[in-house]
Each structure stands twice: as C-alpha cells, then as structure tokens.
PDB file of C-alpha atoms and ligand atoms in Angstrom:
ATOM      1  CA  UNK A  24      36.498-124.838 201.809  1.00 97.00           C
ATOM      2  CA  UNK A  25      33.808-125.424 199.216  1.00 98.00           C
ATOM      3  CA  UNK A  26      34.036-127.686 196.459  1.00 98.00           C
ATOM      4  CA  UNK A  27      34.508-124.650 194.364  1.00 98.00           C
ATOM      5  CA  UNK A  28      37.485-123.250 195.261  1.00 98.00           C
ATOM      6  CA  UNK A  29      38.997-126.802 195.997  1.00 98.00           C
ATOM      7  CA  UNK A  30      38.238-127.415 191.491  1.00 98.00           C
ATOM      8  CA  UNK A  31      40.514-124.243 191.066  1.00 98.00           C
ATOM      9  CA  UNK A  32      42.972-124.825 193.184  1.00 98.00           C
ATOM     10  CA  UNK A  33      43.140-128.344 191.415  1.00 98.00           C
ATOM     11  CA  UNK A  34      42.289-127.654 187.553  1.00 97.00           C
ATOM     12  CA  UNK A  35      39.807-130.500 188.301  1.00 98.00           C
ATOM     13  CA  UNK A  36      37.040-131.171 186.634  1.00 98.00           C
ATOM     14  CA  UNK A  37      33.638-131.884 188.490  1.00 98.00           C
ATOM     15  CA  UNK A  38      32.340-135.464 186.970  1.00 98.00           C
ATOM     16  CA  UNK A  39      29.252-135.005 189.380  1.00 98.00           C
ATOM     17  CA  UNK A  40      27.315-132.628 191.565  1.00 98.00           C
ATOM     18  CA  UNK A  41      27.562-129.768 189.552  1.00 98.00           C
ATOM     19  CA  UNK A  42      25.030-128.041 191.178  1.00 98.00           C
ATOM     20  CA  UNK A  43      26.654-128.456 194.713  1.00 98.00           C
ATOM     21  CA  UNK A  44      30.111-126.831 194.434  1.00 98.00           C
ATOM     22  CA  UNK A  45      29.113-124.888 197.727  1.00 98.00           C
ATOM     23  CA  UNK A  46      28.869-127.600 198.980  1.00 98.00           C
ATOM     24  CA  UNK A  47      31.747-126.990 202.356  1.00 98.00           C
ATOM     25  CA  UNK A  48      34.591-129.513 203.419  1.00 98.00           C
ATOM     26  CA  UNK A  49      37.459-128.941 206.523  1.00 98.00           C
ATOM     27  CA  UNK A  50      38.883-132.305 206.389  1.00 98.00           C
ATOM     28  CA  UNK A  51      40.439-134.656 204.536  1.00 98.00           C
ATOM     29  CA  UNK A  52      41.795-137.894 203.946  1.00 98.00           C
ATOM     30  CA  UNK A  53      43.937-139.513 201.437  1.00 98.00           C
ATOM     31  CA  UNK A  54      44.092-142.898 200.657  1.00 97.00           C
ATOM     32  CA  UNK A  55      43.788-145.361 198.149  1.00 97.00           C
ATOM     33  CA  UNK A  56      43.013-148.319 200.040  1.00 95.00           C
ATOM     34  CA  UNK A  57      39.482-148.827 201.212  1.00 96.00           C
ATOM     35  CA  UNK A  58      40.345-150.863 203.763  1.00 92.00           C
ATOM     36  CA  UNK A  59      42.117-148.029 205.656  1.00 94.00           C
ATOM     37  CA  UNK A  60      39.894-145.138 205.007  1.00 96.00           C
ATOM     38  CA  UNK A  61      36.967-147.851 205.971  1.00 95.00           C
ATOM     39  CA  UNK A  62      38.774-147.821 209.265  1.00 92.00           C
ATOM     40  CA  UNK A  63      40.613-144.247 210.001  1.00 93.00           C
ATOM     41  CA  UNK A  64      38.242-142.276 207.583  1.00 96.00           C
ATOM     42  CA  UNK A  65      35.329-139.558 209.708  1.00 96.00           C
ATOM     43  CA  UNK A  66      32.358-138.068 208.543  1.00 97.00           C
ATOM     44  CA  UNK A  67      32.084-135.256 206.872  1.00 98.00           C
ATOM     45  CA  UNK A  68      35.496-135.198 204.861  1.00 98.00           C
ATOM     46  CA  UNK A  69      36.693-134.991 201.655  1.00 98.00           C
ATOM     47  CA  UNK A  70      38.082-138.598 200.816  1.00 98.00           C
ATOM     48  CA  UNK A  71      41.334-137.601 197.473  1.00 98.00           C
ATOM     49  CA  UNK A  72      41.733-141.581 196.409  1.00 98.00           C
ATOM     50  CA  UNK A  73      43.046-142.749 193.286  1.00 97.00           C
ATOM     51  CA  UNK A  74      41.224-146.021 193.349  1.00 96.00           C
ATOM     52  CA  UNK A  75      38.558-144.829 190.421  1.00 95.00           C
ATOM     53  CA  UNK A  76      36.167-147.801 190.913  1.00 94.00           C
ATOM     54  CA  UNK A  77      32.685-148.405 192.387  1.00 96.00           C
ATOM     55  CA  UNK A  78      34.408-149.483 196.210  1.00 96.00           C
ATOM     56  CA  UNK A  79      34.917-145.730 196.315  1.00 98.00           C
ATOM     57  CA  UNK A  80      31.955-144.331 196.234  1.00 98.00           C
ATOM     58  CA  UNK A  81      30.511-147.011 197.965  1.00 98.00           C
ATOM     59  CA  UNK A  82      33.239-146.530 201.172  1.00 98.00           C
ATOM     60  CA  UNK A  83      32.338-142.852 200.797  1.00 98.00           C
ATOM     61  CA  UNK A  84      28.666-143.495 201.184  1.00 98.00           C
ATOM     62  CA  UNK A  85      29.459-145.880 204.283  1.00 98.00           C
ATOM     63  CA  UNK A  86      30.758-143.292 206.367  1.00 97.00           C
ATOM     64  CA  UNK A  87      29.080-140.337 204.853  1.00 98.00           C
ATOM     65  CA  UNK A  88      32.084-138.773 203.311  1.00 98.00           C
ATOM     66  CA  UNK A  89      30.955-135.417 202.326  1.00 98.00           C
ATOM     67  CA  UNK A  90      33.126-135.532 198.075  1.00 98.00           C
ATOM     68  CA  UNK A  91      35.604-137.019 196.376  1.00 98.00           C
ATOM     69  CA  UNK A  92      38.064-136.033 194.326  1.00 98.00           C
ATOM     70  CA  UNK A  93      39.877-138.776 192.355  1.00 98.00           C
ATOM     71  CA  UNK A  94      43.713-137.757 191.546  1.00 98.00           C
ATOM     72  CA  UNK A  95      46.433-139.047 189.191  1.00 98.00           C
ATOM     73  CA  UNK A  96      44.328-138.975 186.214  1.00 98.00           C
ATOM     74  CA  UNK A  97      42.551-142.024 187.183  1.00 97.00           C
ATOM     75  CA  UNK A  98      40.133-142.819 184.702  1.00 97.00           C
ATOM     76  CA  UNK A  99      36.348-142.871 186.060  1.00 97.00           C
ATOM     77  CA  UNK A 100      34.043-145.794 184.814  1.00 94.00           C
ATOM     78  CA  UNK A 101      30.405-144.972 183.880  1.00 96.00           C
ATOM     79  CA  UNK A 102      29.610-147.352 186.558  1.00 96.00           C
ATOM     80  CA  UNK A 103      31.263-145.252 188.961  1.00 97.00           C
ATOM     81  CA  UNK A 104      29.269-142.177 187.653  1.00 98.00           C
ATOM     82  CA  UNK A 105      26.605-143.866 187.876  1.00 97.00           C
ATOM     83  CA  UNK A 106      26.607-144.943 192.178  1.00 97.00           C
ATOM     84  CA  UNK A 107      27.843-141.783 193.159  1.00 98.00           C
ATOM     85  CA  UNK A 108      24.649-139.461 191.105  1.00 98.00           C
ATOM     86  CA  UNK A 109      22.676-142.768 192.466  1.00 97.00           C
ATOM     87  CA  UNK A 110      24.280-142.073 196.262  1.00 97.00           C
ATOM     88  CA  UNK A 111      24.286-138.358 196.009  1.00 97.00           C
ATOM     89  CA  UNK A 112      28.678-137.665 196.119  1.00 98.00           C
ATOM     90  CA  UNK A 113      29.488-135.573 194.466  1.00 98.00           C
ATOM     91  CA  UNK A 114      32.623-136.393 192.557  1.00 98.00           C
ATOM     92  CA  UNK A 115      35.873-134.019 191.089  1.00 98.00           C
ATOM     93  CA  UNK A 116      38.339-135.330 189.259  1.00 98.00           C
ATOM     94  CA  UNK A 117      42.230-133.836 188.888  1.00 98.00           C
ATOM     95  CA  UNK A 118      45.603-135.158 186.741  1.00 98.00           C
ATOM     96  CA  UNK A 119      47.492-134.390 189.461  1.00 98.00           C
ATOM     97  CA  UNK A 120      49.207-136.771 192.061  1.00 98.00           C
ATOM     98  CA  UNK A 121      48.050-137.054 195.542  1.00 98.00           C
ATOM     99  CA  UNK A 122      50.875-135.397 196.947  1.00 98.00           C
ATOM    100  CA  UNK A 123      50.321-132.565 195.190  1.00 98.00           C
ATOM    101  CA  UNK A 124      46.779-132.393 196.277  1.00 98.00           C
ATOM    102  CA  UNK A 125      47.371-132.855 199.560  1.00 98.00           C
ATOM    103  CA  UNK A 126      49.798-130.093 199.255  1.00 98.00           C
ATOM    104  CA  UNK A 127      47.670-127.206 198.073  1.00 98.00           C
ATOM    105  CA  UNK A 128      44.617-128.450 199.677  1.00 98.00           C
ATOM    106  CA  UNK A 129      46.377-127.994 203.493  1.00 98.00           C
ATOM    107  CA  UNK A 130      48.030-124.788 202.254  1.00 98.00           C
ATOM    108  CA  UNK A 131      44.407-124.332 202.038  1.00 98.00           C
ATOM    109  CA  UNK A 132      43.529-124.497 205.500  1.00 97.00           C
ATOM    110  CA  UNK A 133      42.124-128.339 204.888  1.00 98.00           C
ATOM    111  CA  UNK A 134      43.547-130.501 207.998  1.00 97.00           C
ATOM    112  CA  UNK A 135      43.457-133.781 208.062  1.00 97.00           C
ATOM    113  CA  UNK A 136      39.999-136.120 209.460  1.00 96.00           C
ATOM    114  CA  UNK A 137      42.163-137.498 211.585  1.00 93.00           C
ATOM    115  CA  UNK A 138      46.115-136.297 212.547  1.00 91.00           C
ATOM    116  CA  UNK A 139      47.510-140.300 213.785  1.00 91.00           C
ATOM    117  CA  UNK A 140      45.653-143.968 213.041  1.00 87.00           C
ATOM    118  CA  UNK A 141      45.165-144.607 217.028  1.00 77.00           C
ATOM    119  CA  UNK A 142      42.607-141.529 218.183  1.00 62.00           C
ATOM    120  CA  UNK A 143      39.890-143.368 216.450  1.00 55.00           C
ATOM    121  CA  UNK A 144      40.488-146.467 219.175  1.00 61.00           C
ATOM    122  CA  UNK A 145      37.168-144.929 220.432  1.00 63.00           C
ATOM    123  CA  UNK A 146      35.142-146.319 217.690  1.00 71.00           C
ATOM    124  CA  UNK A 147      33.038-143.406 217.015  1.00 73.00           C
ATOM    125  CA  UNK A 148      33.466-142.757 213.458  1.00 77.00           C
ATOM    126  CA  UNK A 149      32.219-138.571 214.174  1.00 69.00           C
TER     127      UNK A 149
ATOM    128  CA  UNK B  12      10.935-156.029 229.455  1.00 48.00           C
ATOM    129  CA  UNK B  13      12.522-159.060 227.666  1.00 53.00           C
ATOM    130  CA  UNK B  14      14.715-157.439 224.155  1.00 58.00           C
ATOM    131  CA  UNK B  15      13.343-158.692 220.976  1.00 72.00           C
ATOM    132  CA  UNK B  16      15.683-158.991 218.159  1.00 79.00           C
ATOM    133  CA  UNK B  17      13.571-158.766 214.731  1.00 91.00           C
ATOM    134  CA  UNK B  18      15.077-159.371 211.014  1.00 93.00           C
ATOM    135  CA  UNK B  19      15.033-156.735 209.402  1.00 94.00           C
ATOM    136  CA  UNK B  20      17.000-158.012 206.262  1.00 96.00           C
ATOM    137  CA  UNK B  21      18.992-161.040 205.075  1.00 98.00           C
ATOM    138  CA  UNK B  22      20.689-160.151 201.702  1.00 98.00           C
ATOM    139  CA  UNK B  23      22.878-162.534 199.294  1.00 98.00           C
ATOM    140  CA  UNK B  24      26.389-162.167 198.705  1.00 98.00           C
ATOM    141  CA  UNK B  25      27.784-163.933 195.341  1.00 97.00           C
ATOM    142  CA  UNK B  26      31.680-165.432 195.579  1.00 97.00           C
ATOM    143  CA  UNK B  27      33.906-163.867 192.959  1.00 95.00           C
ATOM    144  CA  UNK B  28      30.810-160.806 192.892  1.00 93.00           C
ATOM    145  CA  UNK B  29      33.799-157.707 192.436  1.00 92.00           C
ATOM    146  CA  UNK B  30      31.630-156.076 190.925  1.00 90.00           C
ATOM    147  CA  UNK B  31      28.881-155.558 193.250  1.00 93.00           C
ATOM    148  CA  UNK B  32      30.868-155.626 196.611  1.00 95.00           C
ATOM    149  CA  UNK B  33      29.349-153.052 198.374  1.00 96.00           C
ATOM    150  CA  UNK B  34      26.025-152.938 197.663  1.00 97.00           C
ATOM    151  CA  UNK B  35      24.962-155.208 200.384  1.00 98.00           C
ATOM    152  CA  UNK B  36      26.426-152.389 203.590  1.00 98.00           C
ATOM    153  CA  UNK B  37      25.090-149.542 201.037  1.00 97.00           C
ATOM    154  CA  UNK B  38      21.524-150.921 200.618  1.00 97.00           C
ATOM    155  CA  UNK B  39      21.754-151.859 204.899  1.00 98.00           C
ATOM    156  CA  UNK B  40      22.325-148.665 205.146  1.00 98.00           C
ATOM    157  CA  UNK B  41      19.563-147.380 203.768  1.00 96.00           C
ATOM    158  CA  UNK B  42      17.779-149.395 205.436  1.00 97.00           C
ATOM    159  CA  UNK B  43      18.655-147.882 208.642  1.00 97.00           C
ATOM    160  CA  UNK B  44      18.178-145.051 207.694  1.00 96.00           C
ATOM    161  CA  UNK B  45      15.084-145.063 207.512  1.00 96.00           C
ATOM    162  CA  UNK B  46      14.315-146.855 210.969  1.00 94.00           C
ATOM    163  CA  UNK B  47      15.915-143.417 212.131  1.00 92.00           C
ATOM    164  CA  UNK B  48      18.690-145.326 214.191  1.00 96.00           C
ATOM    165  CA  UNK B  49      21.160-143.255 215.325  1.00 96.00           C
ATOM    166  CA  UNK B  50      24.142-141.657 212.212  1.00 96.00           C
ATOM    167  CA  UNK B  51      27.160-142.981 214.007  1.00 95.00           C
ATOM    168  CA  UNK B  52      25.790-146.479 214.961  1.00 97.00           C
ATOM    169  CA  UNK B  53      24.827-146.942 211.317  1.00 98.00           C
ATOM    170  CA  UNK B  54      28.222-146.221 210.160  1.00 97.00           C
ATOM    171  CA  UNK B  55      29.600-148.567 212.532  1.00 97.00           C
ATOM    172  CA  UNK B  56      26.986-151.196 210.875  1.00 98.00           C
ATOM    173  CA  UNK B  57      27.949-150.379 207.309  1.00 98.00           C
ATOM    174  CA  UNK B  58      31.642-150.549 207.622  1.00 97.00           C
ATOM    175  CA  UNK B  59      31.104-153.380 209.306  1.00 98.00           C
ATOM    176  CA  UNK B  60      29.406-155.146 206.388  1.00 98.00           C
ATOM    177  CA  UNK B  61      31.204-154.280 204.357  1.00 98.00           C
ATOM    178  CA  UNK B  62      34.259-156.059 205.876  1.00 98.00           C
ATOM    179  CA  UNK B  63      31.811-159.222 205.815  1.00 98.00           C
ATOM    180  CA  UNK B  64      30.581-158.800 202.499  1.00 98.00           C
ATOM    181  CA  UNK B  65      34.216-158.198 200.717  1.00 98.00           C
ATOM    182  CA  UNK B  66      35.419-160.336 202.771  1.00 98.00           C
ATOM    183  CA  UNK B  67      32.941-163.607 201.350  1.00 98.00           C
ATOM    184  CA  UNK B  68      33.135-161.598 197.818  1.00 97.00           C
ATOM    185  CA  UNK B  69      36.762-162.906 198.206  1.00 97.00           C
ATOM    186  CA  UNK B  70      36.871-166.001 200.103  1.00 98.00           C
ATOM    187  CA  UNK B  71      34.280-167.657 199.724  1.00 98.00           C
ATOM    188  CA  UNK B  72      31.834-169.190 197.299  1.00 98.00           C
ATOM    189  CA  UNK B  73      28.497-167.486 198.679  1.00 98.00           C
ATOM    190  CA  UNK B  74      26.498-166.481 201.389  1.00 98.00           C
ATOM    191  CA  UNK B  75      24.193-164.238 203.071  1.00 98.00           C
ATOM    192  CA  UNK B  76      24.019-161.457 205.201  1.00 98.00           C
ATOM    193  CA  UNK B  77      21.372-160.735 207.762  1.00 98.00           C
ATOM    194  CA  UNK B  78      20.715-157.495 209.805  1.00 98.00           C
ATOM    195  CA  UNK B  79      18.728-157.487 213.031  1.00 98.00           C
ATOM    196  CA  UNK B  80      17.604-154.841 215.059  1.00 96.00           C
ATOM    197  CA  UNK B  81      16.893-154.371 218.777  1.00 94.00           C
ATOM    198  CA  UNK B  82      15.515-151.774 220.604  1.00 92.00           C
ATOM    199  CA  UNK B  83      19.520-151.369 221.681  1.00 95.00           C
ATOM    200  CA  UNK B  84      21.205-152.739 218.874  1.00 97.00           C
ATOM    201  CA  UNK B  85      21.867-153.699 215.528  1.00 98.00           C
ATOM    202  CA  UNK B  86      22.936-157.169 214.720  1.00 98.00           C
ATOM    203  CA  UNK B  87      24.985-158.598 211.429  1.00 98.00           C
ATOM    204  CA  UNK B  88      25.204-162.417 211.087  1.00 98.00           C
ATOM    205  CA  UNK B  89      27.255-162.763 207.883  1.00 98.00           C
ATOM    206  CA  UNK B  90      27.367-166.826 206.979  1.00 98.00           C
ATOM    207  CA  UNK B  91      28.971-168.172 204.226  1.00 98.00           C
ATOM    208  CA  UNK B  92      29.645-171.426 202.163  1.00 98.00           C
ATOM    209  CA  UNK B  93      33.728-171.722 201.649  1.00 98.00           C
ATOM    210  CA  UNK B  94      37.373-172.382 202.404  1.00 98.00           C
ATOM    211  CA  UNK B  95      36.625-171.051 205.811  1.00 98.00           C
ATOM    212  CA  UNK B  96      39.336-169.656 208.013  1.00 98.00           C
ATOM    213  CA  UNK B  97      42.337-172.355 209.132  1.00 98.00           C
ATOM    214  CA  UNK B  98      43.918-170.253 211.606  1.00 98.00           C
ATOM    215  CA  UNK B  99      41.090-167.325 213.167  1.00 98.00           C
ATOM    216  CA  UNK B 100      43.398-165.691 215.645  1.00 98.00           C
ATOM    217  CA  UNK B 101      46.537-165.579 213.127  1.00 98.00           C
ATOM    218  CA  UNK B 102      42.671-163.741 210.157  1.00 98.00           C
ATOM    219  CA  UNK B 103      42.096-161.149 212.668  1.00 98.00           C
ATOM    220  CA  UNK B 104      46.279-159.939 212.755  1.00 97.00           C
ATOM    221  CA  UNK B 105      46.694-156.384 211.128  1.00 95.00           C
ATOM    222  CA  UNK B 106      47.957-157.100 208.000  1.00 94.00           C
ATOM    223  CA  UNK B 107      47.837-160.950 207.407  1.00 97.00           C
ATOM    224  CA  UNK B 108      46.352-161.709 203.761  1.00 97.00           C
ATOM    225  CA  UNK B 109      46.080-164.690 201.634  1.00 98.00           C
ATOM    226  CA  UNK B 110      44.626-161.621 198.760  1.00 97.00           C
ATOM    227  CA  UNK B 111      44.874-161.655 195.509  1.00 95.00           C
ATOM    228  CA  UNK B 112      44.966-159.270 193.096  1.00 94.00           C
ATOM    229  CA  UNK B 113      41.948-159.114 191.856  1.00 92.00           C
ATOM    230  CA  UNK B 114      41.061-158.013 195.643  1.00 94.00           C
ATOM    231  CA  UNK B 115      43.951-155.323 195.746  1.00 93.00           C
ATOM    232  CA  UNK B 116      42.230-153.875 192.692  1.00 90.00           C
ATOM    233  CA  UNK B 117      39.398-153.370 194.377  1.00 90.00           C
ATOM    234  CA  UNK B 118      40.956-151.031 197.417  1.00 93.00           C
ATOM    235  CA  UNK B 119      40.964-154.116 199.339  1.00 94.00           C
ATOM    236  CA  UNK B 120      43.320-157.214 201.140  1.00 95.00           C
ATOM    237  CA  UNK B 121      46.099-155.111 203.051  1.00 92.00           C
ATOM    238  CA  UNK B 122      44.849-158.037 205.986  1.00 96.00           C
ATOM    239  CA  UNK B 123      42.441-155.300 208.075  1.00 94.00           C
ATOM    240  CA  UNK B 124      39.329-155.945 207.450  1.00 97.00           C
ATOM    241  CA  UNK B 125      38.338-158.810 210.336  1.00 98.00           C
ATOM    242  CA  UNK B 126      40.642-155.984 212.556  1.00 96.00           C
ATOM    243  CA  UNK B 127      38.489-153.240 212.016  1.00 95.00           C
ATOM    244  CA  UNK B 128      35.273-155.576 211.818  1.00 97.00           C
ATOM    245  CA  UNK B 129      36.376-156.405 215.598  1.00 97.00           C
ATOM    246  CA  UNK B 130      37.379-152.383 216.242  1.00 94.00           C
ATOM    247  CA  UNK B 131      33.959-151.061 215.667  1.00 95.00           C
ATOM    248  CA  UNK B 132      31.666-153.699 218.014  1.00 97.00           C
ATOM    249  CA  UNK B 133      30.457-153.818 221.074  1.00 97.00           C
ATOM    250  CA  UNK B 134      30.370-157.447 220.362  1.00 98.00           C
ATOM    251  CA  UNK B 135      32.340-159.505 217.910  1.00 98.00           C
ATOM    252  CA  UNK B 136      32.413-163.050 217.546  1.00 98.00           C
ATOM    253  CA  UNK B 137      34.199-165.733 214.467  1.00 98.00           C
ATOM    254  CA  UNK B 138      34.168-168.422 214.271  1.00 98.00           C
ATOM    255  CA  UNK B 139      34.772-170.875 210.986  1.00 98.00           C
ATOM    256  CA  UNK B 140      35.049-174.698 210.264  1.00 98.00           C
ATOM    257  CA  UNK B 141      38.097-175.324 207.673  1.00 98.00           C
ATOM    258  CA  UNK B 142      36.540-176.663 204.343  1.00 97.00           C
ATOM    259  CA  UNK B 143      32.950-175.433 204.938  1.00 98.00           C
ATOM    260  CA  UNK B 144      32.406-172.282 205.718  1.00 98.00           C
ATOM    261  CA  UNK B 145      32.882-169.196 208.277  1.00 98.00           C
ATOM    262  CA  UNK B 146      29.821-167.088 210.742  1.00 98.00           C
ATOM    263  CA  UNK B 147      30.734-164.247 211.911  1.00 98.00           C
ATOM    264  CA  UNK B 148      29.325-162.274 214.451  1.00 98.00           C
ATOM    265  CA  UNK B 149      28.997-158.542 215.104  1.00 98.00           C
ATOM    266  CA  UNK B 150      26.477-156.676 217.760  1.00 98.00           C
ATOM    267  CA  UNK B 151      26.643-152.556 217.253  1.00 98.00           C
ATOM    268  CA  UNK B 152      24.795-151.241 220.485  1.00 97.00           C
ATOM    269  CA  UNK B 153      23.024-147.645 220.870  1.00 95.00           C
ATOM    270  CA  UNK B 154      24.463-146.660 223.596  1.00 90.00           C
ATOM    271  CA  UNK B 155      27.441-148.221 222.218  1.00 75.00           C
ATOM    272  CA  UNK B 156      31.194-146.773 223.365  1.00 59.00           C
TER     273      UNK B 156
HETATM  274  N1  ADP C 218      35.198-165.215 204.810  1.00 93.45           N
HETATM  275  C1  ADP C 218      36.024-165.638 204.787  1.00 93.45           C
HETATM  276  N2  ADP C 218      36.596-167.399 204.237  1.00 93.45           N
HETATM  277  C2  ADP C 218      37.716-167.369 204.635  1.00 93.45           C
HETATM  278  N3  ADP C 218      38.890-166.760 204.397  1.00 93.45           N
HETATM  279  C3  ADP C 218      38.322-165.443 204.947  1.00 93.45           C
HETATM  280  C4  ADP C 218      37.081-165.287 204.771  1.00 93.45           C
HETATM  281  N4  ADP C 218      37.257-163.664 205.742  1.00 93.45           N
HETATM  282  C5  ADP C 218      38.782-163.930 206.302  1.00 93.45           C
HETATM  283  N5  ADP C 218      39.165-165.135 204.959  1.00 93.45           N
HETATM  284  C6  ADP C 218      40.877-164.450 205.706  1.00 93.45           C
HETATM  285  O1  ADP C 218      41.738-164.421 206.202  1.00 93.45           O
HETATM  286  C7  ADP C 218      42.287-163.102 206.223  1.00 93.45           C
HETATM  287  C8  ADP C 218      42.563-161.786 207.124  1.00 93.45           C
HETATM  288  O2  ADP C 218      40.957-161.281 206.607  1.00 93.45           O
HETATM  289  P1  ADP C 218      40.580-159.498 206.670  1.00 93.45           P
HETATM  290  O3  ADP C 218      41.459-159.003 208.195  1.00 93.45           O
HETATM  291  O4  ADP C 218      39.504-159.486 206.174  1.00 93.45           O
HETATM  292  O5  ADP C 218      41.613-159.151 205.524  1.00 93.45           O
HETATM  293  P2  ADP C 218      41.999-159.431 203.820  1.00 93.45           P
HETATM  294  O6  ADP C 218      40.778-159.423 203.310  1.00 93.45           O
HETATM  295  O7  ADP C 218      42.225-158.488 203.678  1.00 93.45           O
HETATM  296  O8  ADP C 218      42.748-160.674 202.785  1.00 93.45           O
HETATM  297  C9  ADP C 218      41.984-163.018 204.749  1.00 93.45           C
HETATM  298  O9  ADP C 218      43.183-162.486 203.657  1.00 93.45           O
HETATM  299  C10 ADP C 218      41.472-164.634 204.302  1.00 93.45           C
HETATM  300  O10 ADP C 218      42.660-165.572 204.461  1.00 93.45           O
HETATM  301 MG1   MG C 219      39.086-158.915 204.023  1.00 93.45          MG
END
C-alpha cells in the first residue's frame, strides 16, 4: 500500500515526506512502547504509534522502519519533525485512534510484520 | 590469523538527558553503515545500543558506550557510573522495572530493555557494583543467528 493511499484512507496529514508518497509498505506494527517496537518490529514496516516524541523516530531509524504514522492526534514537536527529516523517515499524522487505524489498513490488505511475539526468537530483525 | 578488535568510537551518555535518548544509537548505526557491515547486524547493534543508552540515561549518572569492530563481530560496551544493579537476575526478567514516569513518557520503562539486549546478543555479559556502576558487554557476530 502506498503512503498516498494510507493518507487518504486515514484522512491523514503528511508531516514529513511529501515527496515520498509513492513509498510502498505491506506490513505494520502498532505500539506506544518503544521497547516493544525494538523487541518485536521488523524492518520495512509501517510504525503506527501514539508516542510522538523523538525517540519514536530514532527507534524507527534503528530498525529501518519505512514510515511512521502518529495516531490519536498527538501533537508532534518541531524536534520530532527535524529528526525525521534528518533521518529521512516519512511521517503521517491522523486524529484516528490506533484501533481505527489498524482496522482500516488491515481491510486494505496491510498485515502485521509478525503475527505473534515468539516469531522473532531467532534474533533476526529481517 | 588472530583477529584484532578495533575501537570504532566512544560515545558519551549523560544521565537524565532524556531529550537526546537514541542519539548514540543513531550515530553508531551511521558509523556501521559506512563500514559496510550487513544491515541485519546493524539493526541488532542499533537496538542493543538504544536500550543500553536509555538505561544509562534513566538509571546512571553518566557513562560511555564503546563500539568495537573486528572482522567477524561487532562489540558494544556500555559502562556507567551510578547506582548499579543490586540483583542482576531480577533486572534481566521481562517486566521488572524501577522506571519512573519520566522514563515511561519516553516510551521506555516496561522492563524489556535488558531482556531485549540479551535476546539480540550472541554473547552477553552484565556485571554491576551497587553504588558504583554497571558494565554491559554485547557481541553480535556477523555470521550470527
Ligand atoms: N545501567 C543501569 N544502572 C542501574 N540500574 C539499571 C541499569 N540498567 C538497568 N537497570 C535496572 O534494571 C531494571 C530493568 O532494566 P530494563 O530491562 O532495561 O527495563 P526498564 O529500563 O524498562 O526498567 C531497571 O528498571 C533498573 O532498575
Ligand atoms: Mg531499560
């Protein structure tokens, strides 16, 4: 699913990466806890989170996560935007709650980057 | 041939400096990319460093993270001066945490950090002297799991 379509499905605003809306993602991971993202998310996914501080961007960078979607209308600081630009990670923003975001995207064919936590015991962050 | 361990960089981490949490992890990731280390190894090292960095910021006064690169492995050594860990086995348990709200607001403090570091390490050692500080070593092998 292209970022452009994700934006449209979620009435989202593009905060960073207006020029990268053709970027394609097929998997996602949703969490507010960055330790869980670091433990379970896979590279190349879309990160759906209600955490809108710079650590979310740095976590995404650590894992080669393709893009970040901030949900629940959380306010995004200038610092967040600055770091996302610097690390070249597109950021979308929506007022929708996480459940609504996940439901809509799943309906469009997006799937979880893992299905259950044990899948990543092999240490690979694919 | 004996393998040599080269010091690639030393990064300073200031306790309670929450704003910059993750900066060292990002810097180390960039440094390893320039060296042409495989991406899957870099991701593991980035995660390990991130959690180690957040722990120094959260629980210690100050510390350093050293990065070593040798032909077959990347080693991260996080050393800090601070309160230390009285019970290492307990600290390693998933879910055990003494974090306060300032740490939770950052998206950390759920007691997963040390467990994550161990999970992504091929070799993992953690020692601590309560009242003095903590020493964590993590090795990620290039041909690792
Ligand atoms: N460098 C450190 N110095 C002192 N205590 C630490 C350090 N790292 C971890 N700890 C202790 O171990 C606990 C577990 O750490 P961790 O697994 O990273 O989870 P969390 O940071 O989410 O609490 C912490 O809550 C803290 O009490
Ligand atoms: Mg921690």
